[in-house]
Coordinates of C-alpha atoms in Angstrom, one line a residue:
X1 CA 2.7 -15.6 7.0
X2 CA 2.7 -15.6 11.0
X3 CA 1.5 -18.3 12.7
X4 CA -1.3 -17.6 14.9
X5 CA -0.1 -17.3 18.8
X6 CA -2.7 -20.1 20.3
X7 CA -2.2 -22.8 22.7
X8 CA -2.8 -25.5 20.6
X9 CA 0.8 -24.3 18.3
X10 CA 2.6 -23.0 21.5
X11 CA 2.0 -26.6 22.7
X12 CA 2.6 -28.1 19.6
X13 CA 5.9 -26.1 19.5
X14 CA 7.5 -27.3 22.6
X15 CA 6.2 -30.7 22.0
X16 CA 8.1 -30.8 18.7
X17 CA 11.4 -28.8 20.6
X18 CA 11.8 -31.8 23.5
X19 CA 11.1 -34.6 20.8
X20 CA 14.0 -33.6 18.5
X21 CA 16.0 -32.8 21.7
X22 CA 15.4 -35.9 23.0
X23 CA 15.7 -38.3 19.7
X24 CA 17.6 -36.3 17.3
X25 CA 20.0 -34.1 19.9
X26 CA 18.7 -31.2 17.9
X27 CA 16.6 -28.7 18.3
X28 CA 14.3 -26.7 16.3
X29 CA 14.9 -22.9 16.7
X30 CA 12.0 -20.3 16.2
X31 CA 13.0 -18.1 12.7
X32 CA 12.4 -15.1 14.6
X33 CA 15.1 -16.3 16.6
X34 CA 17.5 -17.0 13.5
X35 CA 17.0 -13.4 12.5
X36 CA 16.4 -11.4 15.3
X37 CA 13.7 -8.9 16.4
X38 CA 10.9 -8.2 13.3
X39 CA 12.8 -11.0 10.8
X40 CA 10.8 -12.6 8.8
X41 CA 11.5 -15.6 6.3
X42 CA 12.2 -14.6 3.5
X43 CA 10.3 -16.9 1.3
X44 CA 7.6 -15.9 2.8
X45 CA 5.2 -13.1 1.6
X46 CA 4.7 -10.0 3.4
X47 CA 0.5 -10.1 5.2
X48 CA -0.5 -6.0 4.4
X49 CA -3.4 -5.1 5.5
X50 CA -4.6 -1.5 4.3
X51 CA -6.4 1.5 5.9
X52 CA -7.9 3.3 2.9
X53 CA -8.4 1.4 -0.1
X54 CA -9.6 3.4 -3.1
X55 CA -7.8 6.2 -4.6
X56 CA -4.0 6.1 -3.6
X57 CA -4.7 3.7 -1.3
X58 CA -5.9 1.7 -4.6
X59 CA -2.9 2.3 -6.0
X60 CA -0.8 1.6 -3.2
X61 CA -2.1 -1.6 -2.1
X62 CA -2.1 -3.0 -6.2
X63 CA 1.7 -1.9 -6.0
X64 CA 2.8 -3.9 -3.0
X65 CA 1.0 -6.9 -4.4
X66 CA 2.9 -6.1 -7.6
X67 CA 6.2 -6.9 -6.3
X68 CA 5.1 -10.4 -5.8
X69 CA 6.5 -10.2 -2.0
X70 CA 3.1 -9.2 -0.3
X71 CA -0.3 -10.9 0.3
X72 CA -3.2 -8.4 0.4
X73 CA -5.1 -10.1 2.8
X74 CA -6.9 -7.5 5.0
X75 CA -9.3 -4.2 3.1
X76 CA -10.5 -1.7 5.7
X77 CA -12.1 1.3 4.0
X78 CA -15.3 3.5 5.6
X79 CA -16.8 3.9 1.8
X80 CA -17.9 1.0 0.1
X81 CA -17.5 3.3 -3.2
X82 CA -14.4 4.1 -2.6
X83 CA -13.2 0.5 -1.6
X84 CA -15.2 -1.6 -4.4
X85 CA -12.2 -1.8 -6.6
X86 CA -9.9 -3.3 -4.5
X87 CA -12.3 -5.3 -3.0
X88 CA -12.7 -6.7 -6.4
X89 CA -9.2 -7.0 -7.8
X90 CA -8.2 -9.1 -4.0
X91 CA -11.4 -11.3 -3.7
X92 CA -9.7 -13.5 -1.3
X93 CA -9.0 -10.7 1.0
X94 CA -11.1 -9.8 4.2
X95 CA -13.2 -6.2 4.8
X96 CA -13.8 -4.2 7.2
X97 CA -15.1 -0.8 7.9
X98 CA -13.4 0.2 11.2
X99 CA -9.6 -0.3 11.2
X100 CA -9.2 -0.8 14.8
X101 CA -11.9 -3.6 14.9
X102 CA -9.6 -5.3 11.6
X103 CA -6.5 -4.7 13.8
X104 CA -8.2 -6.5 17.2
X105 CA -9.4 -9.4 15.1
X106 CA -7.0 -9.7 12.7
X107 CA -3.5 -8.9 14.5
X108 CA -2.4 -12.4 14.8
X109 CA -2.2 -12.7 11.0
X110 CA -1.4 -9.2 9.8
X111 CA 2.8 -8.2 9.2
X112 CA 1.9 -5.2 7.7
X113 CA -0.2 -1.7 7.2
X114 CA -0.8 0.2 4.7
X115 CA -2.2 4.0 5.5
X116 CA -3.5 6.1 2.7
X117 CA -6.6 8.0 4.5
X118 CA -7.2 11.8 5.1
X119 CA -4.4 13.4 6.4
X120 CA -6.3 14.0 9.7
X121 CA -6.8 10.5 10.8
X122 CA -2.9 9.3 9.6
X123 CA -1.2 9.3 12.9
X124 CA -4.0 7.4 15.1
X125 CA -4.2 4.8 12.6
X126 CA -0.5 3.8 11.9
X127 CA 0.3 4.4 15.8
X128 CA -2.1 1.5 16.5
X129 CA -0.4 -0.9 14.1
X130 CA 3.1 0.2 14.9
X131 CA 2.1 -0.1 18.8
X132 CA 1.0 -4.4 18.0
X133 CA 4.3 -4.8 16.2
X134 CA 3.3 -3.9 12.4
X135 CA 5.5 -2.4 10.2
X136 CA 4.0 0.6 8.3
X137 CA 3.5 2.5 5.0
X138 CA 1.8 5.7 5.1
X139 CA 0.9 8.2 2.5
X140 CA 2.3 12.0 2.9
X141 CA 2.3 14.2 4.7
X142 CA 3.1 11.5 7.6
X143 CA 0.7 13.3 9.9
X144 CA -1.8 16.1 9.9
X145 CA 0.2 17.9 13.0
X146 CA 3.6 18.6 14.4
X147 CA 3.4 16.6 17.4
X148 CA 2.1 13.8 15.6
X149 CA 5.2 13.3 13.4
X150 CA 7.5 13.3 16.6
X151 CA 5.5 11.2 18.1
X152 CA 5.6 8.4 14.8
X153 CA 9.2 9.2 14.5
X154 CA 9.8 8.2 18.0
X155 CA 7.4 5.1 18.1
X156 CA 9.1 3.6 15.1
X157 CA 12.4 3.2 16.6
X158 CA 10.7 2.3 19.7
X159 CA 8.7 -0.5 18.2
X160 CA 11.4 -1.9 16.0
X161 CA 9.4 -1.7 12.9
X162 CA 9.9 -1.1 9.1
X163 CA 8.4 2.5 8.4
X164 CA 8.2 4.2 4.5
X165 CA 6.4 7.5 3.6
X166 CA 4.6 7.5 0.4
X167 CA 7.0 10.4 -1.4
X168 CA 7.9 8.2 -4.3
X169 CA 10.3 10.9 -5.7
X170 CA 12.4 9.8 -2.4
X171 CA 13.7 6.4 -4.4
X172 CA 14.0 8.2 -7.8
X173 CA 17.4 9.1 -9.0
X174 CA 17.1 12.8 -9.4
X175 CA 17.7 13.1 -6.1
X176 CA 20.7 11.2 -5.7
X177 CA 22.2 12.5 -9.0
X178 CA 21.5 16.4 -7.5
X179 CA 23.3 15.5 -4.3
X180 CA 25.9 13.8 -6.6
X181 CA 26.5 17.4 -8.5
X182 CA 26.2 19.2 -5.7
X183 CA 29.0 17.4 -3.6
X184 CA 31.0 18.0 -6.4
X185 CA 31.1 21.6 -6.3
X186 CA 29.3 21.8 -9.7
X187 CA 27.2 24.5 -8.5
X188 CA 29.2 26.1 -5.6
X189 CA 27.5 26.7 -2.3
X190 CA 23.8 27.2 -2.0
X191 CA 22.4 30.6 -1.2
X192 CA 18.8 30.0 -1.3
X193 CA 16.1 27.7 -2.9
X194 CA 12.5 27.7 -4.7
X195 CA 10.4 25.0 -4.6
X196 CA 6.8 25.8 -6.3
X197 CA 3.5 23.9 -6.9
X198 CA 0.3 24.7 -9.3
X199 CA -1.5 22.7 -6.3
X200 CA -4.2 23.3 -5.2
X201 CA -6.4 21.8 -7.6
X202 CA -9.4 21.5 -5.3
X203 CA -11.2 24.9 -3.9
X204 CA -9.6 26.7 -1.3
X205 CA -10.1 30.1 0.4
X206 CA -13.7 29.6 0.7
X207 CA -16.6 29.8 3.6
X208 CA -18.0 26.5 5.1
X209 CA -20.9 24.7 3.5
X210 CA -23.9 26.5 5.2
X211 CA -26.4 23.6 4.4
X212 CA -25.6 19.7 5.3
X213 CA -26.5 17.0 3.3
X214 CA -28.1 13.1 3.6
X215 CA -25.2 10.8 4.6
X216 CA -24.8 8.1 1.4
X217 CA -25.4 5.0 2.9
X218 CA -22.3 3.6 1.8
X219 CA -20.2 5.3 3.6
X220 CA -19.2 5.9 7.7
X221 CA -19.3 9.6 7.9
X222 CA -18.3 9.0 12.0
X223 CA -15.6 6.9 10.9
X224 CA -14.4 9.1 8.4
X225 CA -14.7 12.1 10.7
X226 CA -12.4 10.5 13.2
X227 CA -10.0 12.6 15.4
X228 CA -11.9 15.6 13.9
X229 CA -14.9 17.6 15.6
X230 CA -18.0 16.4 14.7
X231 CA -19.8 18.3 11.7
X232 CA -22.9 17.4 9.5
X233 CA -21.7 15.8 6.4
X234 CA -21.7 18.3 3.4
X235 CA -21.7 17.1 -0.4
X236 CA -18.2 17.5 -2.0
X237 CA -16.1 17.1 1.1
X238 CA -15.3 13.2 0.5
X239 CA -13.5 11.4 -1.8
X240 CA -11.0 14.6 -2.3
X241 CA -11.6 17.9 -1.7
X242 CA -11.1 17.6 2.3
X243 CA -7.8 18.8 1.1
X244 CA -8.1 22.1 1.3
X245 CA -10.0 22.2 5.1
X246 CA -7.9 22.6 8.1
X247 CA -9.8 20.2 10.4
X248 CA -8.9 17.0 7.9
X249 CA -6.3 18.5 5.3
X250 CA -2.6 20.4 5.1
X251 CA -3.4 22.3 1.9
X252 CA -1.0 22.5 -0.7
X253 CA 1.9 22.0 1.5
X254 CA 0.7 18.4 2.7
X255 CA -0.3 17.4 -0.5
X256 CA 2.9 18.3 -2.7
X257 CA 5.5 19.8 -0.2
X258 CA 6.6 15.6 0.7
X259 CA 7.4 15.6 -2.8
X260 CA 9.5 18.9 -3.5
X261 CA 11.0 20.1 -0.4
X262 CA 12.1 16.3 0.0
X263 CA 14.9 17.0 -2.6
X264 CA 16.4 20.1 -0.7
X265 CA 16.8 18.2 2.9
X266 CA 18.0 15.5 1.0
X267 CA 20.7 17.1 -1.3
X268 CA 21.3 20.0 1.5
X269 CA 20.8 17.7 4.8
X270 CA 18.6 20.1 6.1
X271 CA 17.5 19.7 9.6
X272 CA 14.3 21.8 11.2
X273 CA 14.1 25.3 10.0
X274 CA 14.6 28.0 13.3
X275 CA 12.4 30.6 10.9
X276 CA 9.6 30.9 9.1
X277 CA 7.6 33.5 7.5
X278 CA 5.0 34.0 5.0
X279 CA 2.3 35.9 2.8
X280 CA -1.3 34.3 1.4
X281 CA -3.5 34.8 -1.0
X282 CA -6.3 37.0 -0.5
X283 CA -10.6 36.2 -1.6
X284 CA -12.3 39.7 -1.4
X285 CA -16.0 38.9 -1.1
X286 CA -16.7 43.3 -1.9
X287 CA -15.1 46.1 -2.5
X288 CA -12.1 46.7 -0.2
X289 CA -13.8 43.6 2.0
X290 CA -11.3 40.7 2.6
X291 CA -13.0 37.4 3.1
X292 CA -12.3 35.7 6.5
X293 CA -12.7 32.2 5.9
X294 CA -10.3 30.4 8.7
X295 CA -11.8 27.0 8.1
X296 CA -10.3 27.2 4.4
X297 CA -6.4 26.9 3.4
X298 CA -6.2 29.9 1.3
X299 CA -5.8 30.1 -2.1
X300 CA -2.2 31.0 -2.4
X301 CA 0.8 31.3 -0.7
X302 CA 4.7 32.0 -0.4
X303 CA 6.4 30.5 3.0
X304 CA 10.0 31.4 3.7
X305 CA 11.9 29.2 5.9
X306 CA 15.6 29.5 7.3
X307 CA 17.7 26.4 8.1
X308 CA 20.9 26.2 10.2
X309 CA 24.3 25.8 8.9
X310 CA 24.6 22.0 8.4
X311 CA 27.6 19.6 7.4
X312 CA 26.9 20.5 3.5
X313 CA 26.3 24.1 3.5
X314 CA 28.5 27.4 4.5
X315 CA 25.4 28.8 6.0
X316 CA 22.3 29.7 6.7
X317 CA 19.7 28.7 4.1
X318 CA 16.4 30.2 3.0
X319 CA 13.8 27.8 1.6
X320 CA 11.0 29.7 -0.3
X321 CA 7.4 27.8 -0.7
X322 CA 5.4 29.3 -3.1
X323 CA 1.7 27.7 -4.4
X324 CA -1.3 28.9 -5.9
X325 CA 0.5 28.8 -9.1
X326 CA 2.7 31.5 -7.9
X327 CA 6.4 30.8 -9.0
X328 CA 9.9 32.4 -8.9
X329 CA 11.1 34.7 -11.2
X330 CA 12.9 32.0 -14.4
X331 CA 17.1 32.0 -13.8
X332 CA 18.6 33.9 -16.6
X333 CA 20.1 30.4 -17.8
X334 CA 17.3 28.6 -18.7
X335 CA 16.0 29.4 -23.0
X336 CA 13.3 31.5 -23.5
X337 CA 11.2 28.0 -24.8
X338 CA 12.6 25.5 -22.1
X339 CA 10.2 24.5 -19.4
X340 CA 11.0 25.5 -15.9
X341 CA 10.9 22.5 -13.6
X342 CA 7.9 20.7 -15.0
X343 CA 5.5 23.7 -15.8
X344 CA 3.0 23.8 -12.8
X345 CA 5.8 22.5 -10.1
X346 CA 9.7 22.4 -9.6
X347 CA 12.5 23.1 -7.5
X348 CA 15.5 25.4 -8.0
X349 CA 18.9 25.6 -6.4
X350 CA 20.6 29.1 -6.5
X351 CA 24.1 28.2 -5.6
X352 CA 27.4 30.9 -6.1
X353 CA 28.9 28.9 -9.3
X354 CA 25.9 27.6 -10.7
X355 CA 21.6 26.6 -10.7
X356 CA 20.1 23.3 -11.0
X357 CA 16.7 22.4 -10.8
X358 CA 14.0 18.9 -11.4
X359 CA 10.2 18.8 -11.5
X360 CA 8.3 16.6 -9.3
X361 CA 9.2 13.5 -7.8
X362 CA 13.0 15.0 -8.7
X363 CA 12.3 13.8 -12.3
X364 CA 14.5 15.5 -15.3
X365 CA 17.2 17.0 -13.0
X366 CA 18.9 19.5 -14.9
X367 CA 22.0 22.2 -14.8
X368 CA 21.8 25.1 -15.8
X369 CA 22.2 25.9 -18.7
X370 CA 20.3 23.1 -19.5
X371 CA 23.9 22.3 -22.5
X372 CA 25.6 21.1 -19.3
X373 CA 23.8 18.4 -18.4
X374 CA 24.5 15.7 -21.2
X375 CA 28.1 16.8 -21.1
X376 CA 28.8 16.8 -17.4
X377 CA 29.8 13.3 -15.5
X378 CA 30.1 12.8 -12.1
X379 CA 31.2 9.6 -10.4
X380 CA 28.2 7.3 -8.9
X381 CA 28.1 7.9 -5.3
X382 CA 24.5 6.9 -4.1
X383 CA 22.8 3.8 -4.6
X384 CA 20.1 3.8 -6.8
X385 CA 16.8 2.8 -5.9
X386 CA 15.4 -0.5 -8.8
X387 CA 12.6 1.2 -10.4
X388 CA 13.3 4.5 -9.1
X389 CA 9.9 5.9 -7.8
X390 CA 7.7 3.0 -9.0
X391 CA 9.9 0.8 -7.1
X392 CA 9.7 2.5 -3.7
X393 CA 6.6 -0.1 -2.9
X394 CA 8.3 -3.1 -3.4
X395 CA 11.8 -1.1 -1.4
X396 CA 9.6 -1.3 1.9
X397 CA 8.1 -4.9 1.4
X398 CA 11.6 -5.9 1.2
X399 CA 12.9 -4.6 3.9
X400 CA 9.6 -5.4 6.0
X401 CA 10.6 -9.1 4.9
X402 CA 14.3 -8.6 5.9
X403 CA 12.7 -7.1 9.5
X404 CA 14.1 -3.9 11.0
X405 CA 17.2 -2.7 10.8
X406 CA 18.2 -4.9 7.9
X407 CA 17.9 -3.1 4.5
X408 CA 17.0 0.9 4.2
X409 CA 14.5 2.2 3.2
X410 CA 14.0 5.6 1.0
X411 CA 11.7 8.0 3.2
X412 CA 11.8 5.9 6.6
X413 CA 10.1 7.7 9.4
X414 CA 13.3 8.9 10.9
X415 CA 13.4 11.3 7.6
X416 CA 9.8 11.6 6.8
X417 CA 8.9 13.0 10.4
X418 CA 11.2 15.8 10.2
X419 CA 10.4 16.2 6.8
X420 CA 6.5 16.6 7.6
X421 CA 7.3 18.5 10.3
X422 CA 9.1 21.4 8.5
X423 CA 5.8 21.4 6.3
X424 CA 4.0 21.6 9.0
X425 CA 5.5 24.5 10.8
X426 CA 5.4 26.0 7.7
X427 CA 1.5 25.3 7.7
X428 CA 1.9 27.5 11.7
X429 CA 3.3 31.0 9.5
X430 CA -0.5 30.3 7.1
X431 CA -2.7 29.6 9.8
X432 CA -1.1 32.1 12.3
X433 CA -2.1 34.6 9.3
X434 CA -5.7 33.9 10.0
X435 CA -5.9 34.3 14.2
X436 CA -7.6 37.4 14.8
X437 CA -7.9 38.8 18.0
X438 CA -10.9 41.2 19.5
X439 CA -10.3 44.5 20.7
X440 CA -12.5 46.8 22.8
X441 CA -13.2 49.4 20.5
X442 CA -14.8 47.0 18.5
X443 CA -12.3 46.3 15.9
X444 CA -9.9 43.3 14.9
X445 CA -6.5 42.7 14.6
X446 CA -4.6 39.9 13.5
X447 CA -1.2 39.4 15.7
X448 CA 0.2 36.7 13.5
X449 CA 0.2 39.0 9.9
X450 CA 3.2 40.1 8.4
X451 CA 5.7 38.7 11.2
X452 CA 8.7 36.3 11.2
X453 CA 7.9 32.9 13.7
X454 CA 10.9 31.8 15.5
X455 CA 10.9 28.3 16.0
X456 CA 12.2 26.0 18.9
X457 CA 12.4 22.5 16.9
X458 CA 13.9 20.8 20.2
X459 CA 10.2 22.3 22.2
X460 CA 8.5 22.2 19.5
X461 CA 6.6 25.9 20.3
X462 CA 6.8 29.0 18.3
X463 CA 8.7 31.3 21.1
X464 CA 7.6 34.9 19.9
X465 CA 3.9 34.6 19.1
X466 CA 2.1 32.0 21.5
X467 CA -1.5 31.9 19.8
X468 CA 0.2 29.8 17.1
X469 CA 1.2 27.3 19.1
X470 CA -2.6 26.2 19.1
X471 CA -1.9 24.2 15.9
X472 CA 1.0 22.0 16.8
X473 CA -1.5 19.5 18.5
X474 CA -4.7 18.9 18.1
X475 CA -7.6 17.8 20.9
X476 CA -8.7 15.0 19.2
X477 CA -12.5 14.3 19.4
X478 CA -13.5 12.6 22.0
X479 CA -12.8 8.6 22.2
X480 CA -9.9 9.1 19.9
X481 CA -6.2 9.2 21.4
X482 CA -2.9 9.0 20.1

């Protein structure tokens, strides 16, 4: 779509500016400059390139190119497994293993990158392309720490460029129909709220691997390893079960928290919570002997946050996370055969005149009792996304197209960063739970268990129990910066 910044055009440019000067009294006026800063003509297609091709990243790349706006024209993916579809659906389109050689060869001709890799490696890779210009997709959570996602947040203003976190349930109209109901008073003012997920569906609360395995050729284990410490690879790690390991994953939370705890800030405005607090699942390995497994997410868990007052609620709110299958106790309003949320996951609103409550993604959003819902009408007062979820994909192409600042986007980094970041501090209450701290006497104790963390959003610190603190940035391994 861009042409490529050489000397031979540049020359060619000017040449063909002073001819039509000269001849026509005309000139011919760069469509950047038509547009301003980032535009891009609109008959044009949208160049992605994508970091992480199979799995979502599959799925991501096939839905951009789907919307008939975007050339796929650049594959980077460290397994050749993993990247094999893709690679045969776009034929046409260039591979590489290492994204930052893709981005040094390639810049020129890319307008666009896609991100769907472990959560660890997120932030480096979409800071590069965003740094060159690039607008930016990136699959939730936005980053794998705290300091990460204010540091995207602030680069994408910064660099001017079109930024969309892959919670698709931010462009459905659940959301927009909750906030609708709730401005309307339909369910009073909030008291408190439950969001809940069956996730995780991949082993957590478990010891490290004690025996490595042969690296399969196909894949780039130092690649894939990244910003993380170097470890020996170990079999069922990669494609998906990195999930549940602190040095790559955000557990639960990450992987579903973009999705549920999306509709709350949304419908509530929430801001960063100044509170959090929490309780895990436990893995006894003998009789009265907890397992200490610190590498591990646990199994289970129930996070409670408080958020200020903000311009839509009386007061404080409490947020509770709770996953592991663990879920709150079923409102009195809902039948004793009706599904709450949708089964394994859902969100509830408690307000003092009513409940309301969706599944994932803010699919089926219903009042409670569920007899209100076909008989209440409210008046339309937030634009629908076309397509609703499926269409947040071809949202962001659109608006890469239009350039920055032209058409909005559902989960833009200015939302998804805070977003992520309440996950994330969220993600400091559950590893806090696991510090442990040596005493002289020979016993342990673990500081971080069974206290409240006050948070300093503006800092970005836990001010009451330092040793948390730890998590909200990472060293990265060395040779990999931010």
């Amino acid at each position: 779509m861009k042409e490529k910044q050489n000397s031979h055009s540049s020359k060619r440019r000017d040449f063909l500016k002073k001819t039509s000067i000269a001849s026509l009294g005309i000139s011919i006026v760069p469509r950047h400059v038509l547009g301003g800063v980032g535009f891009t003509a609109p008959s044009d297609k949208l160049v992605v390139a994508g970091i992480g091709v199979g799995g979502k990243g599959e799925s991501d790349i096939k839905s951009f190119a789907d919307s008939g706006l975007a050339e796929i024209a650049f594959l980077c993916d460290v397994d050749d497994r993993r990247a094999a579809n893709s690679r045969a659906r776009f034929p046409k389109a260039k591979y590489y293993k290492d994204y930052r050689e893709m981005l040094e060869k390639e810049g020129d001709k890319i307008d666009a990158v896609s991100v769907s890799t472990p959560d660890h490696n997120h932030a480096v890779q979409a800071m590069a392309a965003m740094e060159m210009g690039k607008h930016v997709y990136v699959q939730k959570p936005l980053t794998h720490d705290i300091y990460e996602a204010r540091q995207l947040t602030e680069a994408a203003d910064k660099y001017k460029v079109v930024t969309q976190m892959g919670n698709q349930g931010a462009s459905n109209n659940g959301t927009r129909l909750m906030s609708e109901w709730f401005d309307a008073g339909l369910i009073g003012e909030i008291e408190e709220v439950y969001c809940w997920t069956d996730r995780p569906v991949w082993p957590q609360g478990i010891p490290w691997p004690q025996t490595s395995e042969a690296v399969p050729s196909e894949l780039d284990w130092d690649l894939w390893l990244g910003t993380a410490p170097y470890k020996e690879y170990v079999g069922g790690l990669v494609p998906f079960n990195w999930r549940g390991w602190w040095d790559y994953g955000t557990g639960a939370l990450g992987d579903m928290g973009c999705h549920l705890v999306e509709v709350p800030v949304r419908v509530l405005n929430l801001k960063y919570p100044k509170d959090v607090q929490c309780s895990v699942g436990s893995v006894y390995v003998d009789e009265f002997k907890r397992g200490y497994f610190p590498e591990s997410c646990p199994p289970s868990s129930h996070v409670t946050m408080t958020f200020p007052k903000t311009d839509k609620t009386k007061g404080d709110i409490k947020l509770h996370w709770m996953d592991g299958g663990i879920q709150p106790t079923r409102p009195e309003e809902l039948g004793p055969n009706e599904v709450f949320g949708d089964g394994g996951n859902g969100v509830l609103f408690v307000g003092t005149k009513g409940k309301m409550m969706c599944g994932t993604y803010s699919e089926n959003p219903q009042l409670l009792p569920t007899s209100k819902t076909e008989r209440t009408k409210v008046a339309e007062k937030y634009e629908r996304v076309p397509g609703g979820a499926g269409g947040h994909y071809k949202q962001w192409v659109e608006a890469a197209l239009a350039g920055y600042g032209k058409k909005e986007v559902s989960s833009p980094f200015s939302v998804a960063g805070p977003l992520t970041e309440t996950l994330l501090i969220a993600n400091l209450a559950i590893r806090g739970f696991d510090i442990r701290k040596e005493l002289e006497n020979g016993n342990v104790e673990y500081p971080g268990r069974y206290i409240e963390m006050l948070w300093d959003a503006k800092n970005m610190r836990v001010t009451n129990f330092e040793e948390a603190n730890q998590f909200v940035k990472r060293n990265y391994r060395e040779g990999w910066t931010l």
